[in-house]
PDB file of C-alpha atoms in Angstrom:
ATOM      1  CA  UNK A   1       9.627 -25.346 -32.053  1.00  0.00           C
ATOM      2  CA  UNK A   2      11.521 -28.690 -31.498  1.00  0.00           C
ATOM      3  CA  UNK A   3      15.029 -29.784 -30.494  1.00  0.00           C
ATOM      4  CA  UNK A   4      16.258 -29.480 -34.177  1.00  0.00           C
ATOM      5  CA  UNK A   5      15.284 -26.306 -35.639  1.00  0.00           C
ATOM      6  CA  UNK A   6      16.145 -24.873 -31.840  1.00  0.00           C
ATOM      7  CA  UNK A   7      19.745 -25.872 -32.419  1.00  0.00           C
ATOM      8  CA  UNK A   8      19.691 -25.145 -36.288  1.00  0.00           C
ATOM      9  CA  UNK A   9      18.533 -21.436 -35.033  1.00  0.00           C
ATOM     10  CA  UNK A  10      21.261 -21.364 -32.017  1.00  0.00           C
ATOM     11  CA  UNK A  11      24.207 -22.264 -34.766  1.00  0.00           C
ATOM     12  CA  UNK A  12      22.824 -19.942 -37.366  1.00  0.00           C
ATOM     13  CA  UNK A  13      23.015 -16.980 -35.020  1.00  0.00           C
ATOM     14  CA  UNK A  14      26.802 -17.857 -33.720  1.00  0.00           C
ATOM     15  CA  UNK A  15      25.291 -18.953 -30.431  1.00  0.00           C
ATOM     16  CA  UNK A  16      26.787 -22.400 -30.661  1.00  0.00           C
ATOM     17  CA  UNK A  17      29.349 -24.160 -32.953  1.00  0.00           C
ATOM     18  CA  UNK A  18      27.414 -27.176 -34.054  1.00  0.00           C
ATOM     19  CA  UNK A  19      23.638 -27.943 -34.092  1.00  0.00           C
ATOM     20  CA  UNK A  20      24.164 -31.630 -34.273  1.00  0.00           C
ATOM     21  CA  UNK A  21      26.344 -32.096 -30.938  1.00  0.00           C
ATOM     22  CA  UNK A  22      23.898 -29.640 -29.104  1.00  0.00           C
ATOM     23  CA  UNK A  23      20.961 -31.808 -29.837  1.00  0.00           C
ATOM     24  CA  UNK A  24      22.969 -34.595 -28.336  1.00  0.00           C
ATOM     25  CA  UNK A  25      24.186 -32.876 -25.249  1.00  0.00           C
ATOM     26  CA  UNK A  26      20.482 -31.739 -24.841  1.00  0.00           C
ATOM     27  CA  UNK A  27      18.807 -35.042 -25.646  1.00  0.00           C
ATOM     28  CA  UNK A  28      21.633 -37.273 -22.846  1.00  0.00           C
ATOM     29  CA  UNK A  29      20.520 -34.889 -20.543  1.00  0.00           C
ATOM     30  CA  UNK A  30      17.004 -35.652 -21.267  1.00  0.00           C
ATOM     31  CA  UNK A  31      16.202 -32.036 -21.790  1.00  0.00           C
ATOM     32  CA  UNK A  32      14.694 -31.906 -25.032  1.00  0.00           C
ATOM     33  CA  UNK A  33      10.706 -31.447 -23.454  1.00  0.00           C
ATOM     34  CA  UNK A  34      12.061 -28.702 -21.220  1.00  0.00           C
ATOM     35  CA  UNK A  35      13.022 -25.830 -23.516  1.00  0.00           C
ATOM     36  CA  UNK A  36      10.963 -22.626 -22.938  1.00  0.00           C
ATOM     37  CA  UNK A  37       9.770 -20.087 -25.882  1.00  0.00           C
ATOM     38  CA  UNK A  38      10.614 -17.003 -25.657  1.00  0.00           C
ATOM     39  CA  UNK A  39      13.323 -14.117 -26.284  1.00  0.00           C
ATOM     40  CA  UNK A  40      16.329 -14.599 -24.631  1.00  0.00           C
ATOM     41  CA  UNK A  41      19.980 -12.598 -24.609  1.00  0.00           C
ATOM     42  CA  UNK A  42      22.778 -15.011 -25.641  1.00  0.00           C
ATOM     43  CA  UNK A  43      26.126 -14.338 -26.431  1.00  0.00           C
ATOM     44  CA  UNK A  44      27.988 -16.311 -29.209  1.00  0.00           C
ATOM     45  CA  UNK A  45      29.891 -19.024 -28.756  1.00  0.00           C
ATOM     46  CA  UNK A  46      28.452 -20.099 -25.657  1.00  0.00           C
ATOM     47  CA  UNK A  47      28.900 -23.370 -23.902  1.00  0.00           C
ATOM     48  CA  UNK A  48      26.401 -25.965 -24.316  1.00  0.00           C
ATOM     49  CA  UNK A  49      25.480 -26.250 -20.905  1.00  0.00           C
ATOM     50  CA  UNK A  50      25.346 -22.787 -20.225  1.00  0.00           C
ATOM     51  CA  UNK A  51      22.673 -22.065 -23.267  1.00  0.00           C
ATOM     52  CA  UNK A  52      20.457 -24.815 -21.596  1.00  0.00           C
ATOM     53  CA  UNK A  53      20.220 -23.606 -18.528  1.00  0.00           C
ATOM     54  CA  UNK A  54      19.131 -20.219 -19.859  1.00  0.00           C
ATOM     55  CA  UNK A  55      16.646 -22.266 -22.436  1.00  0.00           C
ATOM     56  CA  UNK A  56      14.932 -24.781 -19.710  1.00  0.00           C
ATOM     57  CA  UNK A  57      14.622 -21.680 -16.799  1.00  0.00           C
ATOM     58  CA  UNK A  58      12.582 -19.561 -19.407  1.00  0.00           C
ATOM     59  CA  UNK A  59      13.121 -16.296 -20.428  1.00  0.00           C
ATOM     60  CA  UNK A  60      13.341 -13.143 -18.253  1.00  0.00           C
ATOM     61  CA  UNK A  61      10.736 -11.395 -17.670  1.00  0.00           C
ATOM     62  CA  UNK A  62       9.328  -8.550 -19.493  1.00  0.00           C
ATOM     63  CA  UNK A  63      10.284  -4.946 -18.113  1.00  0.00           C
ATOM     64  CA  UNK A  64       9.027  -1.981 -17.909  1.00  0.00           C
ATOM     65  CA  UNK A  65      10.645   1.336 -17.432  1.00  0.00           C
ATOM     66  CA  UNK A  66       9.153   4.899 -16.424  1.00  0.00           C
ATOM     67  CA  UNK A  67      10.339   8.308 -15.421  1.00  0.00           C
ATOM     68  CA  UNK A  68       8.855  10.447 -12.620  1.00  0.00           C
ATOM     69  CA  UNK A  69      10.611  13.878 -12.799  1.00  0.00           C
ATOM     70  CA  UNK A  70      11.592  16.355 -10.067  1.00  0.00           C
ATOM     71  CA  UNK A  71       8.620  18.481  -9.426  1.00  0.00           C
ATOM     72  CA  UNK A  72       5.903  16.266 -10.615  1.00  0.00           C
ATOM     73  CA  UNK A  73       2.314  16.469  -8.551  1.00  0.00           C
ATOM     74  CA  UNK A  74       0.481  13.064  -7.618  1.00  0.00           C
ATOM     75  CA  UNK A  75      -2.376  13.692 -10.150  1.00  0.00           C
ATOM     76  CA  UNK A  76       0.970  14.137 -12.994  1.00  0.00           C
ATOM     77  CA  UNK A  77       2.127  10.993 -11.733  1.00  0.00           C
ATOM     78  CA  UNK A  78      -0.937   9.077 -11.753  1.00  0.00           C
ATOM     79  CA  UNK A  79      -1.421   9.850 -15.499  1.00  0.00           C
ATOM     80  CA  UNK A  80       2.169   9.587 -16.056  1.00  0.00           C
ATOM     81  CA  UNK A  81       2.151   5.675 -14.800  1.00  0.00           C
ATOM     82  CA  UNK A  82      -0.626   5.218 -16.337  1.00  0.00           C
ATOM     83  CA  UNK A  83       0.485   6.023 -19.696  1.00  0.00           C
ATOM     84  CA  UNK A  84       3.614   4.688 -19.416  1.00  0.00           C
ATOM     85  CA  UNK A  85       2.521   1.067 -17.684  1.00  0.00           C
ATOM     86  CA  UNK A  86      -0.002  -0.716 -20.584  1.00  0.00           C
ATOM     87  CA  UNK A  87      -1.755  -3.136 -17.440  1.00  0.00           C
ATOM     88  CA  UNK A  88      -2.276   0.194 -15.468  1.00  0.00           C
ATOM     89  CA  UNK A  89      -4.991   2.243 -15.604  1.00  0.00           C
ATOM     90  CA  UNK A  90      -5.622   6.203 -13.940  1.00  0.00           C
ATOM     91  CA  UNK A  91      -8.761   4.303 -12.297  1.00  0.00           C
ATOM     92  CA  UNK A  92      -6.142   1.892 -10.584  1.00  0.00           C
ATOM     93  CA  UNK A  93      -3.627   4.546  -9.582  1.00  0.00           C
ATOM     94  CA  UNK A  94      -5.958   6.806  -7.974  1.00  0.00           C
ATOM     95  CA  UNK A  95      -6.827   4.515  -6.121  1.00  0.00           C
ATOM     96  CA  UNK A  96      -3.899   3.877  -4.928  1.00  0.00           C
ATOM     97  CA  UNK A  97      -2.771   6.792  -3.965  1.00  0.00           C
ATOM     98  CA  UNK A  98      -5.224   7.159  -1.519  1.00  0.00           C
ATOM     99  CA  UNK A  99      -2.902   7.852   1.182  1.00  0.00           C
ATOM    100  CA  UNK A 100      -5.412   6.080   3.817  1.00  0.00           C
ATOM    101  CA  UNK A 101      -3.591   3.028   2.552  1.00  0.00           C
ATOM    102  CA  UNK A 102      -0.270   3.380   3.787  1.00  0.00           C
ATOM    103  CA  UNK A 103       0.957   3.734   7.627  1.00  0.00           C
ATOM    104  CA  UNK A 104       5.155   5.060   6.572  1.00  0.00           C
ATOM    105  CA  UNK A 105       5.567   7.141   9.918  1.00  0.00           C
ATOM    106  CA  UNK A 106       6.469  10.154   8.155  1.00  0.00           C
ATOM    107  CA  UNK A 107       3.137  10.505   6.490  1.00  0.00           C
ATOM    108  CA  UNK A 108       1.924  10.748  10.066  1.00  0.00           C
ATOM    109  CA  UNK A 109       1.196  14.816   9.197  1.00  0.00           C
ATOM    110  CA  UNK A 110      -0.002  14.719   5.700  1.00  0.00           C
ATOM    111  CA  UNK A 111      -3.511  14.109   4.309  1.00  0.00           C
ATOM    112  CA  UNK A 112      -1.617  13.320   0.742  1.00  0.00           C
ATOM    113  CA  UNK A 113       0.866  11.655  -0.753  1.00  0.00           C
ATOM    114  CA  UNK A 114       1.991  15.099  -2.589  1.00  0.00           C
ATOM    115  CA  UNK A 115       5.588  15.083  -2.483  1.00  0.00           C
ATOM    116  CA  UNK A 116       6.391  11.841  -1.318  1.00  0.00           C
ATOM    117  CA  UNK A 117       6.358   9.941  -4.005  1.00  0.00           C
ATOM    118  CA  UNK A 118      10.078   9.764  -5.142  1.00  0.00           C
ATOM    119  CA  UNK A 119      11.371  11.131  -8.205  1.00  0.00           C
ATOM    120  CA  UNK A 120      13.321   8.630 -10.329  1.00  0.00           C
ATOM    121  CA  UNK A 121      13.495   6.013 -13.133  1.00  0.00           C
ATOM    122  CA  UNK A 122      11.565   2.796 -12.020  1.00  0.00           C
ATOM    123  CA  UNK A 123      11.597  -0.629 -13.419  1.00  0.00           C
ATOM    124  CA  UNK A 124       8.335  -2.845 -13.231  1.00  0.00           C
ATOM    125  CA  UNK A 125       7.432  -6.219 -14.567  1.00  0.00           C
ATOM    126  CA  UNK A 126       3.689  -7.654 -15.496  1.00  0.00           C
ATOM    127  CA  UNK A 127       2.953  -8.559 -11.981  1.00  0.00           C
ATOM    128  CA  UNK A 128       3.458  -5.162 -10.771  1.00  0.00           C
ATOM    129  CA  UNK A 129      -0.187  -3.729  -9.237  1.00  0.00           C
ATOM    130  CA  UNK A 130      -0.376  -0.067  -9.109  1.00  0.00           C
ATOM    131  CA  UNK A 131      -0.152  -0.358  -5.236  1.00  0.00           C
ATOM    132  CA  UNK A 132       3.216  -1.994  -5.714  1.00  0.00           C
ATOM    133  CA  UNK A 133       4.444   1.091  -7.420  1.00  0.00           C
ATOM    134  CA  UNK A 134       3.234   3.513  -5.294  1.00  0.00           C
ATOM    135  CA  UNK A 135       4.851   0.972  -2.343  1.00  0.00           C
ATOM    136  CA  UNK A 136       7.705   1.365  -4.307  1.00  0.00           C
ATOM    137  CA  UNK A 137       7.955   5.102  -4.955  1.00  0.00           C
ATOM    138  CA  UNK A 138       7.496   5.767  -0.933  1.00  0.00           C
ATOM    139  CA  UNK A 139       9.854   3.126  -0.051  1.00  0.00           C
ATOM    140  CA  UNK A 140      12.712   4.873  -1.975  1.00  0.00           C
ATOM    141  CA  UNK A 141      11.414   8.180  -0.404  1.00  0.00           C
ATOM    142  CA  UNK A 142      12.315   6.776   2.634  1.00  0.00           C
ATOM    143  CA  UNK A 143      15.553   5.272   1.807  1.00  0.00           C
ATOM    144  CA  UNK A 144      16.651   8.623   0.321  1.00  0.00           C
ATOM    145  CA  UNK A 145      15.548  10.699   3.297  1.00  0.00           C
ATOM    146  CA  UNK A 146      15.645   8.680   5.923  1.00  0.00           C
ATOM    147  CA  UNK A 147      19.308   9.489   7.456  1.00  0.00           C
ATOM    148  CA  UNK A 148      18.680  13.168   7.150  1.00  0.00           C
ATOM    149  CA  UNK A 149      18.847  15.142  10.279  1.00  0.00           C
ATOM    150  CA  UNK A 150      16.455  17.638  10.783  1.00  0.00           C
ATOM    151  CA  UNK A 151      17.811  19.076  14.109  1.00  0.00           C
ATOM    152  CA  UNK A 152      18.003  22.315  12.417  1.00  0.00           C
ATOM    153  CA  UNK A 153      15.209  22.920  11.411  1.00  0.00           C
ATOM    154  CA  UNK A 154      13.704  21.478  14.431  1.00  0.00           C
ATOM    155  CA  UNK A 155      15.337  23.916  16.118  1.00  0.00           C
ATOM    156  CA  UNK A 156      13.518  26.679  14.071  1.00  0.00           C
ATOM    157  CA  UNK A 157       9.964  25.139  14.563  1.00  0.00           C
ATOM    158  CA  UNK A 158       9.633  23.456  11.605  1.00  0.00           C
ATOM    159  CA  UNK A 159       8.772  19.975  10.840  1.00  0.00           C
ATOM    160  CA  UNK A 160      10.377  17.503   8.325  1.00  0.00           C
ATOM    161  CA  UNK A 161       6.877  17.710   6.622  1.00  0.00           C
ATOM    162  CA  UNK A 162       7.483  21.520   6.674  1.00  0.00           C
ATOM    163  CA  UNK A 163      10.550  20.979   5.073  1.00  0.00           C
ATOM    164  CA  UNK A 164       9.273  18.867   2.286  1.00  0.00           C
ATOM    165  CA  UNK A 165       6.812  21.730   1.363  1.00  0.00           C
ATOM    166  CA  UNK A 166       9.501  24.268   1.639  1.00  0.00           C
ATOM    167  CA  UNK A 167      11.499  22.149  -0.584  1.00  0.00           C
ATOM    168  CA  UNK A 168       8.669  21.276  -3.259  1.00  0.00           C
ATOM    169  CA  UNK A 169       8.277  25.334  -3.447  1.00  0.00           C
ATOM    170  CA  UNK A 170      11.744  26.175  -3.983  1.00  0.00           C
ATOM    171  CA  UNK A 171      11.815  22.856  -6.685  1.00  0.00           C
ATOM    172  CA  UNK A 172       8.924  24.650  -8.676  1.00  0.00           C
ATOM    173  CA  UNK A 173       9.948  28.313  -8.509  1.00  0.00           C
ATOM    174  CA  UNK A 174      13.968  27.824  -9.115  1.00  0.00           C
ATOM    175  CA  UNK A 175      14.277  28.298 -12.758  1.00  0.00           C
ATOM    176  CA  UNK A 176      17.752  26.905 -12.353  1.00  0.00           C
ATOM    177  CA  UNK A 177      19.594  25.119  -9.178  1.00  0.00           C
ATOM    178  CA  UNK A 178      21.901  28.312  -8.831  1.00  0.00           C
ATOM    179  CA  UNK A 179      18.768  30.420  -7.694  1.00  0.00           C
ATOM    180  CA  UNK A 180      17.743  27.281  -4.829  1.00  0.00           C
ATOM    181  CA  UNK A 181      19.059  29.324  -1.900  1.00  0.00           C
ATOM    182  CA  UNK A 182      17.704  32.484  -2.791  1.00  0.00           C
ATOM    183  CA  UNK A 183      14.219  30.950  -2.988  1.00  0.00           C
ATOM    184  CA  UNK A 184      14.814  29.466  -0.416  1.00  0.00           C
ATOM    185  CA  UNK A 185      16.313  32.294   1.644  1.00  0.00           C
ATOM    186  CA  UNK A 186      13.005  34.256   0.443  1.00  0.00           C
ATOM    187  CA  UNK A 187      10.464  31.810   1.507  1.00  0.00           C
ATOM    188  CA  UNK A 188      12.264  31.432   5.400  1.00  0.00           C
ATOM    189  CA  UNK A 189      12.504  35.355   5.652  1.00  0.00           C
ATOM    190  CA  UNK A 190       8.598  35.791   4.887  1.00  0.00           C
ATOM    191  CA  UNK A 191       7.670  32.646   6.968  1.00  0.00           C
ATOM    192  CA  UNK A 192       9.959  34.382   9.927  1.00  0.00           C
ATOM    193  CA  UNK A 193       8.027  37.778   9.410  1.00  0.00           C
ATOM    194  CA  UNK A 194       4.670  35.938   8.884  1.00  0.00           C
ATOM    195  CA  UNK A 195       4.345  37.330   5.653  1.00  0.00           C
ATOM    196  CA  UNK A 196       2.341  35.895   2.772  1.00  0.00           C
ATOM    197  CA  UNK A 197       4.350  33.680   0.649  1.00  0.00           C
ATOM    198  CA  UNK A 198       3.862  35.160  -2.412  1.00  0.00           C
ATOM    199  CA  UNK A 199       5.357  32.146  -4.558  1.00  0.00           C
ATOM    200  CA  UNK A 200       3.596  31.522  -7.728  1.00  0.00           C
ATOM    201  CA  UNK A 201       3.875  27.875  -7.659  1.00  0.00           C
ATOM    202  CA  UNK A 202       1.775  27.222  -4.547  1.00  0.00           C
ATOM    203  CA  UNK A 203      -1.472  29.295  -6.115  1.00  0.00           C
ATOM    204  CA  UNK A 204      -0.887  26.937  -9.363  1.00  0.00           C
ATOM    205  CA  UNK A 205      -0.707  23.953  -7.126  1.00  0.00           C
ATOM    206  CA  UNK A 206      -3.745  25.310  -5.586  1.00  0.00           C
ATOM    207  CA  UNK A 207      -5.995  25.627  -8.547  1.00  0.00           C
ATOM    208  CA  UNK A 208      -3.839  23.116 -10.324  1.00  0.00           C
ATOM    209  CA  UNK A 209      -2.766  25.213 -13.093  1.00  0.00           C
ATOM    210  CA  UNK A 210       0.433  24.686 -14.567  1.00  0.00           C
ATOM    211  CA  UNK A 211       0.547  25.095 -18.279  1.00  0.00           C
ATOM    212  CA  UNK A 212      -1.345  28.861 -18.466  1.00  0.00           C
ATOM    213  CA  UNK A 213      -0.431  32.304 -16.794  1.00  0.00           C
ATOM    214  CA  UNK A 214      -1.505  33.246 -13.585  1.00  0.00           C
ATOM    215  CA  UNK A 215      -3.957  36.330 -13.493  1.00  0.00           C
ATOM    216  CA  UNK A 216      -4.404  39.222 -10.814  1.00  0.00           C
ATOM    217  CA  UNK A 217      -7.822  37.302  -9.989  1.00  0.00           C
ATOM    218  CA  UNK A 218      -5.797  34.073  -9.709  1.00  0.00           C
TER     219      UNK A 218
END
């Protein structure tokens, strides 16, 4: 597209006042080889030398934007990524989830990533590898958790690891966030008495069934 129908385009859509006095203003400036296609956000009435700038840098770049709820297992997130991101694949995000790849010091105990990849809504652009968003998932695990004290329940022999799959129990067999202490109350009580758990969630985890009933064999 050149100079002329740009600025035709830019007056037709109330971006600028006058097609004719842009061209100039572009063409003094010696701009008129520099524009860059694309889609770009402009608001009307703009000043000349504002909607060149925006026109010779190019336009931003193309996002995209996934959700990774509360409660969601690595293998959920892999296929959720995957579906979500169009230049990610499950084949790429398996891989890199392998947690061999990371060194964060609080995966020092775990032989998974389960639970450490942070719940949230993420923003990615095209030169996003799925090892970038992984990166990015356990970075903002440790920016949300990483000021925590867990003196506590350091106290009481348990581990911030320990913690995490307390807390990943209690996320999965809460119905609702009023019955999160109870769980929780439960699941310290039996761990105190060395019971069995008893908590529904962990045998789905286990045999990684989610959307069916458990049975006695189960």
């Amino acid at each position: 597209m050149i100079l002329k129908e740009i600025a035709s385009l830019l007056e037709e859509k109330g971006i600028i006042n006058n097609a004719f006095l842009f061209r100039l203003f572009v063409e003094q400036r010696g701009k008129e080889k520099s524009l860059t296609p694309g889609i770009y956000i402009l608001e009307t009435n703009s000043e000349y030398e504002k909607v060149l700038d925006k026109i010779t840098a190019g336009p931003p770049p193309v996002t995209y934007k996934f959700i990774i709820p509360e409660g969601y297992t690595v293998k959920q997130i892999v296929d959720r990524v995957a579906q979500e991101i169009p230049f990610i694949d499950n084949i790429d995000m398996e891989e890199a989830v392998d947690i061999s790849n990371y060194s964060y010091d609080y995966l020092v105990d775990s032989s998974s990533l389960e639970g450490f990849l942070f719940p949230k809504t993420y923003e990615v652009t095209i030169d996003y590898s799925a090892r970038n968003i992984v990166e990015m998932m356990l970075a903002q695990y440790q920016f949300e958790t990483g000021s925590l004290d867990y003196s506590f329940a350091e106290n009481k022999g348990l581990s911030p690891y320990d913690i995490l799959k307390i807390s990943s129990m209690i996320e999965r067999e809460a119905y609702v966030p009023e019955e999160r202490a109870l769980v929780s109350a439960v699941i310290h009580n039996r761990i105190y008495l060395n019971m069995p758990l008893g908590i529904d969630a962990t045998i789905c985890y286990d045999l990684d069934k989610w959307d069916e009933g458990l049975t006695n064999a189960d």
